[in-house]
């Protein structure tokens, strides 16, 4: 299975694929509970993606950081990792849990009352949009940061002007950006020439995944290759993709390397700034 889909769908499929000994590759899911003998993650996992956020916030005189999760496994993994990193850096942390479809007014007012220097949202685009609107209404003026799950047009559409200035870390490159790797920009040029539109989100990563599979099959050097044959060779293969370099832990299929991109919402779009936390405004 080659999937660009939500974590719950990947988790539901894993049992059958694991039993059959067939490989599962995903360009979007990074749930650490999905690690298995057939799972290969083509991006940093949900906890590791918070590394640049921790670097950005640690040691800065921002007062407390409010960590808001949506009560899901994804929200728990991202905010707990960041909480540990910030506390280790002597930063003050205040956790909060608010369901994505709930009223975010109270937590927004808490952010203002506590004079929080930063608010981090661990969850998806709808909950982030609700929080963004609530923070604007409450008069919050500090930094607002989100995770890969918010790299979604629904956040821009639902948050409106309240999305402006939000920072987020993502595992997907915008290949049309001047800040993207040269190979990704070349991919976007070729995509536009063929399809008469910009490459959509995750197109570059999906392209890389297909070429990674093709390389594994080719390197086996057999006339016929079955899907099960790819399981052991996938994790032993490194591949220079158009979006990033792919390499994996052979023991569990975890992606190794950076593979993260830093964005800022500006003029109602996600603007790629670079691959390091230093790309974000101070």
Short mmCIF file of C-alpha atoms in Angstrom, two decimals, residues 2 25-27 40-43 205-219 230 233-241 245-248 255:
data_model
loop_
_atom_site.label_atom_id
_atom_site.label_comp_id
_atom_site.label_asym_id
_atom_site.label_seq_id
_atom_site.Cartn_x
_atom_site.Cartn_y
_atom_site.Cartn_z
CA UNK A 2 1.27 3.47 -0.92
CA UNK A 25 4.51 3.32 2.80
CA UNK A 26 2.97 6.61 3.85
CA UNK A 27 3.91 10.17 2.94
CA UNK A 40 7.91 2.51 6.36
CA UNK A 41 7.37 6.20 7.19
CA UNK A 42 8.44 8.59 4.44
CA UNK A 43 8.52 11.63 6.72
CA UNK A 205 6.50 13.42 -1.87
CA UNK A 206 4.23 10.97 -3.72
CA UNK A 207 6.52 11.24 -6.76
CA UNK A 208 9.48 10.43 -4.53
CA UNK A 209 7.68 7.45 -3.02
CA UNK A 210 6.97 5.89 -6.41
CA UNK A 211 10.59 6.35 -7.47
CA UNK A 212 11.78 4.87 -4.17
CA UNK A 213 9.67 1.77 -4.84
CA UNK A 214 10.98 1.54 -8.40
CA UNK A 215 14.56 1.80 -7.17
CA UNK A 216 14.02 -0.96 -4.62
CA UNK A 217 12.51 -3.25 -7.25
CA UNK A 218 15.36 -2.51 -9.66
CA UNK A 219 18.05 -3.07 -7.03
CA UNK A 230 10.13 -5.11 -1.07
CA UNK A 233 14.91 -3.84 0.95
CA UNK A 234 12.85 -0.68 1.50
CA UNK A 235 14.39 0.08 4.87
CA UNK A 236 17.90 -0.61 3.58
CA UNK A 237 17.55 1.84 0.68
CA UNK A 238 18.47 5.51 0.59
CA UNK A 239 17.02 7.75 -2.09
CA UNK A 240 17.63 11.35 -3.10
CA UNK A 241 14.15 12.57 -3.88
CA UNK A 245 16.60 12.63 1.13
CA UNK A 246 15.00 9.36 2.22
CA UNK A 247 16.63 6.94 4.64
CA UNK A 248 15.17 4.73 7.34
CA UNK A 255 12.38 8.07 8.67
#
